[in-house]
Short mmCIF file of C-alpha atoms in Angstrom, two decimals:
data_model
loop_
_atom_site.label_atom_id
_atom_site.label_comp_id
_atom_site.label_asym_id
_atom_site.label_seq_id
_atom_site.Cartn_x
_atom_site.Cartn_y
_atom_site.Cartn_z
CA MET A 1 61.96 -150.59 -48.01
CA THR A 2 64.36 -147.73 -47.45
CA HIS A 3 67.53 -147.50 -49.51
CA ALA A 4 69.60 -148.51 -46.47
CA GLU A 5 67.48 -151.62 -46.01
CA LYS A 6 67.79 -152.51 -49.70
CA ILE A 7 71.58 -152.36 -49.44
CA ALA A 8 71.44 -154.40 -46.23
CA ARG A 9 69.28 -157.14 -47.77
CA TRP A 10 71.66 -157.36 -50.72
CA LEU A 11 74.70 -157.51 -48.44
CA VAL A 12 73.32 -160.25 -46.22
CA SER A 13 72.48 -162.37 -49.27
CA LEU A 14 76.00 -162.23 -50.73
CA ARG A 15 78.20 -165.32 -50.83
CA PHE A 16 81.80 -165.85 -51.91
CA GLU A 17 80.51 -167.77 -54.92
CA ASP A 18 78.93 -164.52 -56.18
CA ILE A 19 82.42 -163.22 -57.04
CA SER A 20 83.58 -164.30 -60.49
CA SER A 21 87.02 -165.89 -60.74
CA GLN A 22 88.31 -162.85 -62.66
CA ALA A 23 86.93 -160.41 -60.11
CA CYS A 24 88.34 -162.49 -57.25
CA ASP A 25 91.77 -162.49 -58.85
CA GLN A 26 91.65 -158.72 -59.32
CA LEU A 27 90.45 -158.24 -55.74
CA LYS A 28 93.37 -160.24 -54.36
CA LEU A 29 95.72 -158.20 -56.54
CA ARG A 30 94.25 -155.07 -54.91
CA VAL A 31 94.78 -156.56 -51.45
CA VAL A 32 98.46 -157.30 -52.08
CA ASP A 33 98.88 -153.85 -53.66
CA ALA A 34 97.35 -152.16 -50.61
CA LEU A 35 99.43 -154.22 -48.18
CA GLY A 36 102.62 -153.28 -50.02
CA CYS A 37 101.66 -149.62 -49.66
CA ALA A 38 100.94 -150.16 -45.96
CA ILE A 39 104.25 -151.87 -45.21
CA ALA A 40 106.25 -149.11 -46.90
CA ALA A 41 104.35 -146.36 -45.06
CA GLN A 42 105.53 -147.35 -41.58
CA ALA A 43 108.21 -144.65 -41.56
CA GLY A 44 105.76 -141.86 -42.42
CA GLU A 45 105.60 -139.02 -39.90
CA PRO A 46 101.78 -138.90 -39.59
CA VAL A 47 101.64 -142.69 -39.30
CA LYS A 48 104.12 -142.61 -36.42
CA ILE A 49 102.02 -139.95 -34.69
CA VAL A 50 98.88 -142.07 -35.06
CA HIS A 51 100.75 -145.08 -33.67
CA ASP A 52 101.97 -143.05 -30.69
CA GLN A 53 98.41 -141.94 -29.96
CA LEU A 54 97.11 -145.50 -30.11
CA MET A 55 99.82 -146.69 -27.74
CA ASP A 56 99.21 -143.77 -25.37
CA PHE A 57 95.46 -144.30 -25.19
CA GLY A 58 95.57 -148.09 -25.21
CA GLY A 59 92.89 -150.51 -26.27
CA ARG A 60 91.95 -154.13 -25.85
CA SER A 61 94.37 -156.38 -27.78
CA VAL A 62 91.93 -157.87 -30.26
CA CYS A 63 93.03 -156.93 -33.78
CA THR A 64 96.44 -156.95 -35.44
CA LEU A 65 98.36 -153.83 -36.33
CA ILE A 66 100.34 -154.14 -39.55
CA GLY A 67 103.96 -154.28 -38.45
CA GLY A 68 103.22 -155.75 -35.03
CA GLY A 69 101.10 -155.28 -31.93
CA GLN A 70 97.37 -155.37 -31.35
CA ASN A 71 94.64 -152.94 -30.37
CA ALA A 72 90.89 -152.50 -30.34
CA PRO A 73 89.13 -153.06 -33.70
CA ASP A 74 88.30 -149.41 -34.34
CA ARG A 75 91.84 -148.26 -33.51
CA ALA A 76 93.43 -151.05 -35.55
CA THR A 77 91.18 -149.90 -38.40
CA PHE A 78 92.40 -146.32 -38.09
CA TYR A 79 96.09 -147.27 -37.96
CA ASN A 80 96.05 -149.89 -40.71
CA SER A 81 93.95 -147.63 -42.93
CA ALA A 82 96.45 -144.81 -42.39
CA LEU A 83 99.23 -147.15 -43.51
CA VAL A 84 97.36 -148.15 -46.67
CA ARG A 85 96.62 -144.54 -47.55
CA TYR A 86 99.66 -142.52 -46.48
CA LEU A 87 101.88 -142.99 -49.54
CA ASP A 88 98.96 -142.20 -51.87
CA PHE A 89 100.01 -145.28 -53.86
CA ASN A 90 96.91 -147.48 -53.46
CA ASP A 91 94.26 -148.24 -56.06
CA SER A 92 91.64 -145.88 -57.50
CA TYR A 93 88.26 -145.85 -59.21
CA LEU A 94 87.32 -143.25 -61.80
CA ALA A 95 83.72 -142.16 -62.25
CA SER A 96 82.64 -139.21 -64.35
CA GLY A 97 82.16 -136.97 -61.31
CA GLU A 98 84.15 -138.72 -58.60
CA THR A 99 87.47 -140.41 -57.90
CA CYS A 100 87.98 -142.67 -54.91
CA HIS A 101 90.37 -145.28 -53.52
CA PRO A 102 88.35 -148.44 -52.77
CA SER A 103 91.20 -150.19 -50.94
CA ASP A 104 90.74 -147.53 -48.26
CA ASN A 105 88.07 -149.97 -47.02
CA LEU A 106 90.59 -152.74 -46.35
CA GLY A 107 91.43 -151.63 -42.80
CA ALA A 108 87.84 -151.75 -41.56
CA VAL A 109 87.03 -155.04 -43.29
CA LEU A 110 90.26 -156.66 -42.05
CA ALA A 111 89.64 -155.67 -38.42
CA ALA A 112 86.01 -156.78 -38.55
CA ALA A 113 86.95 -160.09 -40.14
CA GLU A 114 89.70 -160.73 -37.59
CA TYR A 115 87.35 -159.89 -34.71
CA ALA A 116 84.76 -162.30 -36.12
CA ARG A 117 87.41 -165.00 -36.74
CA ALA A 118 86.25 -165.09 -40.32
CA SER A 119 87.50 -167.15 -43.21
CA GLY A 120 89.44 -165.71 -46.10
CA LYS A 121 86.32 -166.23 -48.22
CA LYS A 122 84.24 -164.13 -45.83
CA PHE A 123 86.85 -161.38 -45.84
CA LEU A 124 87.04 -161.29 -49.63
CA THR A 125 83.25 -161.23 -49.94
CA ALA A 126 82.97 -158.33 -47.49
CA LEU A 127 85.76 -156.40 -49.21
CA ALA A 128 84.21 -156.99 -52.65
CA ALA A 129 80.93 -155.63 -51.27
CA ALA A 130 82.65 -152.51 -49.92
CA TYR A 131 84.26 -151.96 -53.34
CA GLN A 132 80.89 -152.34 -55.05
CA VAL A 133 79.09 -149.92 -52.73
CA GLN A 134 81.74 -147.24 -53.00
CA CYS A 135 82.16 -147.52 -56.76
CA ARG A 136 78.44 -147.55 -57.52
CA LEU A 137 77.74 -144.58 -55.25
CA SER A 138 80.61 -142.77 -56.97
CA ASP A 139 78.94 -143.53 -60.32
CA GLU A 140 75.42 -142.49 -59.38
CA ALA A 141 75.86 -140.04 -56.49
CA PRO A 142 79.08 -138.02 -56.95
CA VAL A 143 79.64 -135.29 -54.36
CA ARG A 144 82.92 -133.60 -55.36
CA ALA A 145 81.22 -130.77 -57.28
CA LYS A 146 79.00 -130.13 -54.23
CA GLY A 147 82.07 -129.49 -52.06
CA PHE A 148 82.17 -132.86 -50.31
CA ASP A 149 84.98 -135.41 -50.18
CA HIS A 150 84.83 -138.92 -51.65
CA THR A 151 85.06 -140.25 -48.11
CA THR A 152 81.37 -139.32 -47.89
CA GLN A 153 80.44 -142.33 -50.05
CA GLY A 154 83.10 -144.24 -48.17
CA SER A 155 81.11 -143.95 -44.95
CA TYR A 156 78.50 -146.23 -46.51
CA ALA A 157 81.05 -148.56 -48.12
CA ALA A 158 83.23 -149.10 -45.05
CA ALA A 159 80.18 -149.67 -42.85
CA ALA A 160 78.77 -152.14 -45.39
CA GLY A 161 82.06 -154.07 -45.55
CA ALA A 162 82.49 -154.15 -41.78
CA ALA A 163 78.89 -155.25 -41.25
CA LYS A 164 79.29 -158.06 -43.77
CA ALA A 165 82.54 -159.24 -42.20
CA LEU A 166 80.94 -159.20 -38.75
CA GLY A 167 77.98 -161.23 -40.00
CA LEU A 168 75.32 -158.69 -38.99
CA ASP A 169 71.70 -159.35 -39.90
CA VAL A 170 69.59 -157.12 -42.17
CA ASP A 171 68.39 -154.75 -39.45
CA GLN A 172 71.82 -154.41 -37.87
CA THR A 173 73.46 -153.83 -41.25
CA ALA A 174 70.92 -151.16 -42.22
CA ASN A 175 71.52 -149.40 -38.91
CA ALA A 176 75.30 -149.55 -39.32
CA ILE A 177 74.99 -147.96 -42.78
CA ALA A 178 72.56 -145.34 -41.48
CA ILE A 179 74.70 -144.34 -38.51
CA SER A 180 77.91 -144.10 -40.49
CA GLY A 181 76.34 -142.37 -43.50
CA THR A 182 74.65 -139.76 -41.34
CA ALA A 183 77.74 -138.98 -39.30
CA PHE A 184 80.59 -138.67 -41.83
CA ASN A 185 79.90 -136.13 -44.56
CA ALA A 186 83.40 -134.74 -45.10
CA LEU A 187 84.40 -131.51 -46.85
CA ARG A 188 86.40 -131.47 -50.07
CA VAL A 189 88.70 -128.78 -48.63
CA THR A 190 90.67 -131.81 -47.42
CA ARG A 191 92.16 -131.96 -50.94
CA THR A 192 92.12 -128.34 -52.13
CA GLY A 193 94.46 -125.42 -51.55
CA THR A 194 97.26 -126.01 -49.07
CA LEU A 195 97.33 -129.74 -48.38
CA SER A 196 97.86 -131.17 -44.92
CA HIS A 197 98.36 -134.52 -43.22
CA TRP A 198 94.57 -134.88 -43.21
CA LYS A 199 94.65 -135.72 -46.93
CA GLY A 200 95.99 -139.14 -45.97
CA LEU A 201 94.02 -139.51 -42.74
CA ALA A 202 90.52 -138.48 -43.82
CA TYR A 203 89.47 -141.92 -45.03
CA PRO A 204 91.11 -143.75 -42.11
CA ASN A 205 89.03 -141.53 -39.84
CA THR A 206 85.90 -142.43 -41.82
CA ALA A 207 86.76 -146.13 -41.62
CA PHE A 208 87.33 -145.71 -37.86
CA GLY A 209 83.84 -144.26 -37.54
CA ALA A 210 82.27 -146.84 -39.84
CA ILE A 211 83.46 -149.87 -37.89
CA HIS A 212 82.45 -148.09 -34.69
CA ALA A 213 78.97 -147.70 -36.20
CA ALA A 214 78.90 -151.39 -37.15
CA PHE A 215 79.71 -152.47 -33.60
CA LEU A 216 77.08 -150.11 -32.18
CA ALA A 217 74.52 -151.55 -34.57
CA LYS A 218 75.58 -155.06 -33.59
CA ARG A 219 74.68 -154.20 -29.99
CA GLY A 220 71.31 -152.76 -30.96
CA ILE A 221 71.87 -149.03 -31.58
CA THR A 222 69.62 -147.75 -34.37
CA GLY A 223 70.31 -145.10 -36.99
CA PRO A 224 68.11 -142.87 -39.18
CA PRO A 225 66.44 -145.43 -41.50
CA GLU A 226 65.85 -142.86 -44.25
CA VAL A 227 69.47 -141.69 -44.35
CA PHE A 228 69.40 -141.63 -48.16
CA GLU A 229 65.91 -140.50 -49.16
CA GLY A 230 64.60 -138.84 -46.00
CA ASN A 231 63.97 -135.21 -45.15
CA LYS A 232 67.42 -133.56 -45.07
CA GLY A 233 68.98 -136.92 -45.94
CA PHE A 234 71.90 -137.64 -48.28
CA MET A 235 69.89 -137.08 -51.46
CA GLU A 236 68.20 -133.86 -50.42
CA ALA A 237 71.16 -132.32 -48.62
CA ILE A 238 74.06 -133.39 -50.83
CA ALA A 239 73.83 -135.77 -53.76
CA GLY A 240 70.45 -135.19 -55.34
CA PRO A 241 68.10 -138.04 -56.31
CA PHE A 242 69.51 -141.27 -57.71
CA GLU A 243 68.46 -144.89 -57.97
CA ILE A 244 70.48 -148.10 -57.70
CA ASP A 245 68.69 -151.46 -57.86
CA TRP A 246 70.80 -153.25 -55.29
CA GLN A 247 69.18 -156.62 -55.88
CA GLN A 248 70.59 -156.48 -59.42
CA GLU A 249 74.09 -155.52 -58.30
CA ASP A 250 76.99 -157.97 -58.59
CA LEU A 251 80.52 -157.92 -57.16
CA GLU A 252 82.35 -157.15 -60.39
CA ARG A 253 83.13 -153.44 -60.06
CA VAL A 254 86.59 -154.21 -58.74
CA LYS A 255 87.54 -155.03 -62.34
CA ARG A 256 87.09 -151.35 -63.24
CA THR A 257 89.39 -150.17 -60.46
CA ILE A 258 92.95 -149.28 -61.39
CA VAL A 259 96.36 -149.74 -59.78
CA LYS A 260 99.03 -147.07 -59.63
CA LYS A 261 102.29 -147.71 -61.44
CA TYR A 262 103.90 -144.60 -59.95
CA ASN A 263 103.73 -143.15 -56.45
CA ALA A 264 101.66 -140.21 -57.60
CA GLU A 265 98.08 -138.94 -57.72
CA ILE A 266 95.99 -141.22 -59.92
CA HIS A 267 95.19 -138.74 -62.70
CA SER A 268 98.94 -138.25 -63.32
CA GLN A 269 99.72 -141.88 -64.17
CA ALA A 270 99.44 -141.76 -67.97
CA THR A 271 101.32 -138.45 -68.06
CA LEU A 272 104.16 -139.89 -66.01
CA GLU A 273 104.39 -143.02 -68.14
CA GLY A 274 104.68 -140.81 -71.23
CA THR A 275 107.22 -138.52 -69.56
CA LEU A 276 109.45 -141.42 -68.60
CA GLU A 277 109.19 -142.85 -72.12
CA LEU A 278 110.45 -139.55 -73.55
CA ARG A 279 113.31 -139.56 -71.06
CA ALA A 280 114.29 -143.14 -71.90
CA THR A 281 113.91 -142.76 -75.67
CA TYR A 282 115.69 -139.45 -76.18
CA GLY A 283 117.92 -139.15 -73.13
CA VAL A 284 116.69 -135.60 -72.65
CA LYS A 285 118.63 -133.62 -70.04
CA PRO A 286 116.95 -130.97 -67.87
CA HIS A 287 119.40 -128.22 -68.90
CA GLU A 288 118.35 -128.77 -72.53
CA ILE A 289 114.69 -128.04 -71.79
CA GLU A 290 113.17 -124.65 -72.55
CA SER A 291 109.62 -125.55 -71.48
CA ILE A 292 107.21 -128.43 -71.05
CA GLN A 293 103.52 -128.36 -71.99
CA ILE A 294 101.14 -130.90 -70.47
CA ASP A 295 97.76 -131.28 -72.20
CA THR A 296 95.35 -133.29 -70.11
CA PHE A 297 91.70 -133.81 -69.18
CA ASP A 298 89.65 -131.54 -66.96
CA VAL A 299 89.71 -133.59 -63.75
CA ALA A 300 93.51 -133.83 -63.82
CA PHE A 301 93.84 -130.13 -64.59
CA HIS A 302 91.57 -129.06 -61.76
CA ILE A 303 92.96 -131.42 -59.10
CA ILE A 304 96.71 -131.56 -59.84
CA GLY A 305 97.32 -129.09 -62.67
CA GLY A 306 96.55 -125.72 -61.07
CA GLY A 307 92.83 -125.47 -61.85
CA GLU A 308 89.98 -124.87 -59.43
CA GLU A 309 91.53 -126.80 -56.52
CA GLY A 310 94.54 -124.50 -56.24
CA ASP A 311 97.94 -123.46 -57.55
CA LYS A 312 100.38 -126.36 -57.94
CA SER A 313 103.57 -124.39 -58.61
CA VAL A 314 104.46 -123.94 -54.92
CA VAL A 315 105.43 -127.27 -53.37
CA ARG A 316 107.06 -127.69 -49.97
CA THR A 317 105.55 -130.86 -48.43
CA LYS A 318 104.92 -134.46 -49.41
CA GLU A 319 101.16 -133.85 -49.49
CA GLU A 320 101.60 -130.93 -51.90
CA ALA A 321 104.19 -132.74 -54.04
CA ASP A 322 102.12 -135.84 -54.80
CA HIS A 323 99.22 -133.61 -55.87
CA SER A 324 101.27 -131.32 -58.13
CA LEU A 325 101.56 -132.46 -61.75
CA PRO A 326 104.43 -130.00 -62.42
CA TYR A 327 106.42 -131.43 -59.50
CA MET A 328 105.77 -135.05 -60.46
CA VAL A 329 106.73 -134.52 -64.12
CA ALA A 330 109.86 -132.59 -63.11
CA VAL A 331 111.07 -135.19 -60.64
CA ALA A 332 110.32 -137.99 -63.13
CA LEU A 333 112.56 -136.32 -65.72
CA LEU A 334 115.31 -135.72 -63.18
CA ASP A 335 115.28 -139.03 -61.32
CA GLY A 336 113.82 -141.47 -63.85
CA GLN A 337 111.21 -142.66 -61.38
CA VAL A 338 108.41 -141.48 -59.08
CA MET A 339 108.51 -143.58 -55.93
CA PRO A 340 108.48 -142.83 -52.18
CA ALA A 341 112.09 -141.58 -52.36
CA GLN A 342 110.92 -138.70 -54.57
CA TYR A 343 108.91 -137.32 -51.62
CA ARG A 344 111.70 -137.01 -49.09
CA ALA A 345 111.78 -133.51 -47.67
CA ASP A 346 115.25 -132.78 -49.04
CA ARG A 347 114.26 -133.98 -52.52
CA ILE A 348 111.15 -131.82 -52.65
CA VAL A 349 112.94 -128.55 -51.88
CA ALA A 350 116.04 -129.23 -54.03
CA ASP A 351 116.89 -126.48 -56.52
CA ASP A 352 116.88 -128.74 -59.59
CA VAL A 353 113.30 -129.95 -59.21
CA GLN A 354 112.02 -126.62 -57.96
CA GLY A 355 113.55 -124.88 -60.96
CA LEU A 356 112.40 -127.36 -63.60
CA MET A 357 108.79 -127.42 -62.39
CA GLN A 358 108.55 -123.67 -63.00
CA ARG A 359 109.06 -124.37 -66.71
CA ILE A 360 106.03 -126.66 -66.85
CA THR A 361 102.53 -125.53 -67.80
CA VAL A 362 99.34 -127.58 -67.72
CA GLN A 363 96.18 -127.05 -69.71
CA GLU A 364 92.93 -128.91 -70.26
CA LEU A 365 91.88 -130.05 -73.74
CA PRO A 366 88.11 -130.53 -74.21
CA GLU A 367 88.61 -133.56 -76.47
CA PHE A 368 90.70 -135.23 -73.77
CA SER A 369 88.06 -134.42 -71.15
CA ALA A 370 85.33 -135.94 -73.30
CA SER A 371 86.94 -139.39 -73.19
CA PHE A 372 87.35 -139.48 -69.39
CA PRO A 373 86.88 -141.77 -67.40
CA ASP A 374 87.07 -144.42 -70.15
CA GLU A 375 90.48 -143.08 -71.09
CA MET A 376 93.17 -141.06 -69.30
CA ARG A 377 94.44 -139.00 -72.22
CA SER A 378 97.56 -136.90 -71.96
CA ARG A 379 100.07 -135.26 -74.28
CA ILE A 380 103.53 -134.21 -73.14
CA THR A 381 105.47 -131.76 -75.32
CA ILE A 382 109.05 -130.84 -74.44
CA GLN A 383 110.38 -127.72 -76.16
CA LEU A 384 114.18 -127.84 -76.33
CA LYS A 385 116.46 -124.82 -76.17
CA ASP A 386 117.92 -125.69 -79.57
CA GLY A 387 114.48 -125.26 -81.16
CA GLY A 388 113.52 -128.92 -81.39
CA ASN A 389 110.60 -130.50 -79.61
CA LEU A 390 109.70 -133.96 -78.36
CA TRP A 391 106.22 -135.21 -77.68
CA VAL A 392 104.23 -138.31 -76.79
CA GLU A 393 100.53 -138.98 -76.22
CA ARG A 394 98.90 -141.51 -73.89
CA LYS A 395 95.34 -142.73 -73.36
CA ASP A 396 96.02 -145.22 -70.55
CA TYR A 397 98.97 -146.79 -68.71
CA GLU A 398 100.09 -150.14 -67.29
CA GLY A 399 97.67 -150.62 -64.39
CA PHE A 400 94.62 -148.97 -65.99
CA TYR A 401 91.63 -151.28 -66.28
CA THR A 402 92.19 -151.54 -70.05
CA ASN A 403 95.78 -152.65 -69.38
CA PRO A 404 95.46 -154.40 -66.02
CA VAL A 405 98.26 -155.41 -63.72
CA ASN A 406 99.09 -159.12 -63.38
CA TRP A 407 100.70 -161.07 -60.54
CA GLU A 408 104.20 -160.56 -61.94
CA GLY A 409 103.70 -156.80 -62.00
CA ALA A 410 102.09 -156.88 -58.57
CA TRP A 411 105.12 -158.68 -57.14
CA ARG A 412 107.53 -156.11 -58.58
CA LYS A 413 105.70 -153.28 -56.84
CA PHE A 414 105.09 -155.25 -53.63
CA ASN A 415 108.70 -156.32 -53.37
CA SER A 416 110.10 -152.88 -54.15
CA LEU A 417 107.93 -151.35 -51.44
CA GLY A 418 108.40 -154.01 -48.80
CA GLN A 419 112.02 -155.12 -49.09
CA SER A 420 113.37 -152.35 -46.84
CA PHE A 421 111.00 -153.32 -44.03
CA VAL A 422 110.46 -157.06 -44.25
CA GLU A 423 112.69 -160.11 -44.54
CA GLU A 424 112.39 -161.67 -48.00
CA GLU A 425 111.01 -164.94 -46.62
CA THR A 426 108.18 -163.17 -44.79
CA LEU A 427 107.44 -160.93 -47.76
CA GLN A 428 107.17 -163.92 -50.08
CA ALA A 429 104.97 -165.81 -47.60
CA LEU A 430 102.63 -162.85 -47.30
CA PHE A 431 102.36 -162.48 -51.07
CA GLU A 432 101.58 -166.18 -51.48
CA ALA A 433 99.03 -166.05 -48.65
CA VAL A 434 97.06 -163.37 -50.45
CA GLN A 435 97.17 -165.39 -53.67
CA GLN A 436 95.40 -168.29 -51.93
CA LEU A 437 93.41 -166.27 -49.41
CA GLU A 438 90.10 -168.00 -50.16
CA ARG A 439 91.65 -171.20 -48.78
CA LEU A 440 92.92 -169.62 -45.55
CA ARG A 441 91.53 -168.19 -42.32
CA ILE A 442 91.96 -164.45 -41.93
CA ASP A 443 94.12 -164.95 -38.83
CA GLN A 444 96.67 -166.75 -41.00
CA LEU A 445 97.01 -163.51 -42.95
CA THR A 446 97.14 -161.25 -39.89
CA GLU A 447 99.84 -163.43 -38.29
CA LEU A 448 102.03 -162.65 -41.27
CA LEU A 449 101.11 -158.94 -41.20
CA ALA A 450 102.28 -158.77 -37.59
CA LYS A 451 105.78 -159.75 -38.77
CA THR A 452 106.19 -156.91 -41.27
CA GLY A 453 107.67 -154.28 -38.97
CA GLY A 454 110.93 -155.85 -37.83
CA ARG A 455 113.29 -153.75 -39.96
CA SER A 456 113.79 -150.04 -40.54
CA ALA A 457 113.79 -148.54 -44.01
CA ASP A 458 117.24 -148.00 -45.45
#
């Protein structure tokens, strides 16, 4: 069997009962976390542009758009995925050579499940499978160092999840995976140098293509069966050889995914928790600060600290701000939080934050790098103008898999994100629906999602 067929056989065999109760609980927590991010993203400029394009082009009213309206499954996937991703506040998975956001698969799985009139159990099983495929490929076949984006593994994961939700057979599933995996090998330049809107739209585009591939496969279109191991396939052209015994895989990887506490790039989370602790403990004022030193691990340094993926001291846009550790630390000290409000255009260019971030330096410590991804070590040292210094060290944060979020914490984030857009009664009903999703039909969830766009953000 080819690797694509092995994945397909595993996928078709999966049942809801294969998800442990702990993994199921964590998966539902990820769903509610992603939906909170989606609801709060409705005012985003790129999201509005995507919505305008969908409305201009039209599409058969089959699948629900978060916030109201319907469109074709692939277009609903693109829009809903853009909502989940835009704030850069959804979950993450850390592998030694790759970082990804597995809830990026939610849009494709949701649209496929709604099209198929699936149960909540079927949706959760398909989403758990997408998580497992993306996380395991990130473990065994990282592509970041080769110059490719993590959406490359996502092309397999989103296709797998959509195929499972649609109920495709082994051959159809293998073809969906082959088509999508062959077609969407994205470049890492998406997240290096000057950042653009595409940072938040790259995975939605992949999910759009993946569900398109699944529907083509459903109708009988075939894809390259040796997409992984074949001549000029994924292994030879990009990842190098690897082996995953899919028949031995479970649906538990979701328990190693992590939820963001702050609206900031994932590798900043422990640093920001430490920064805000220093602020709360010592009441430090920005004018008292001479300099700030951030010691962190190599991945954080290279992606958000000014390492190989570009200078982070010049910040003018939301996309640049949420991938600049100096900006995020500065705004945390000034505002006492890092939430969507900290990425308003006027906040980003304000003199206070622009000035303070120039006093921040970031460096990698080898001993911190050695413990990643099992830990997210960071040390923050604030040198005061009077000669004193304050410091704190972190190895994880609230939301890391070693300190997982619970339903109370999930509600705080969900409510804070959604309350400006959704009436409290609807918000509470949606939260409770996700908690008992295995007992519902997926259309009962999408009916509630259609009601989440009735108010404008304050």
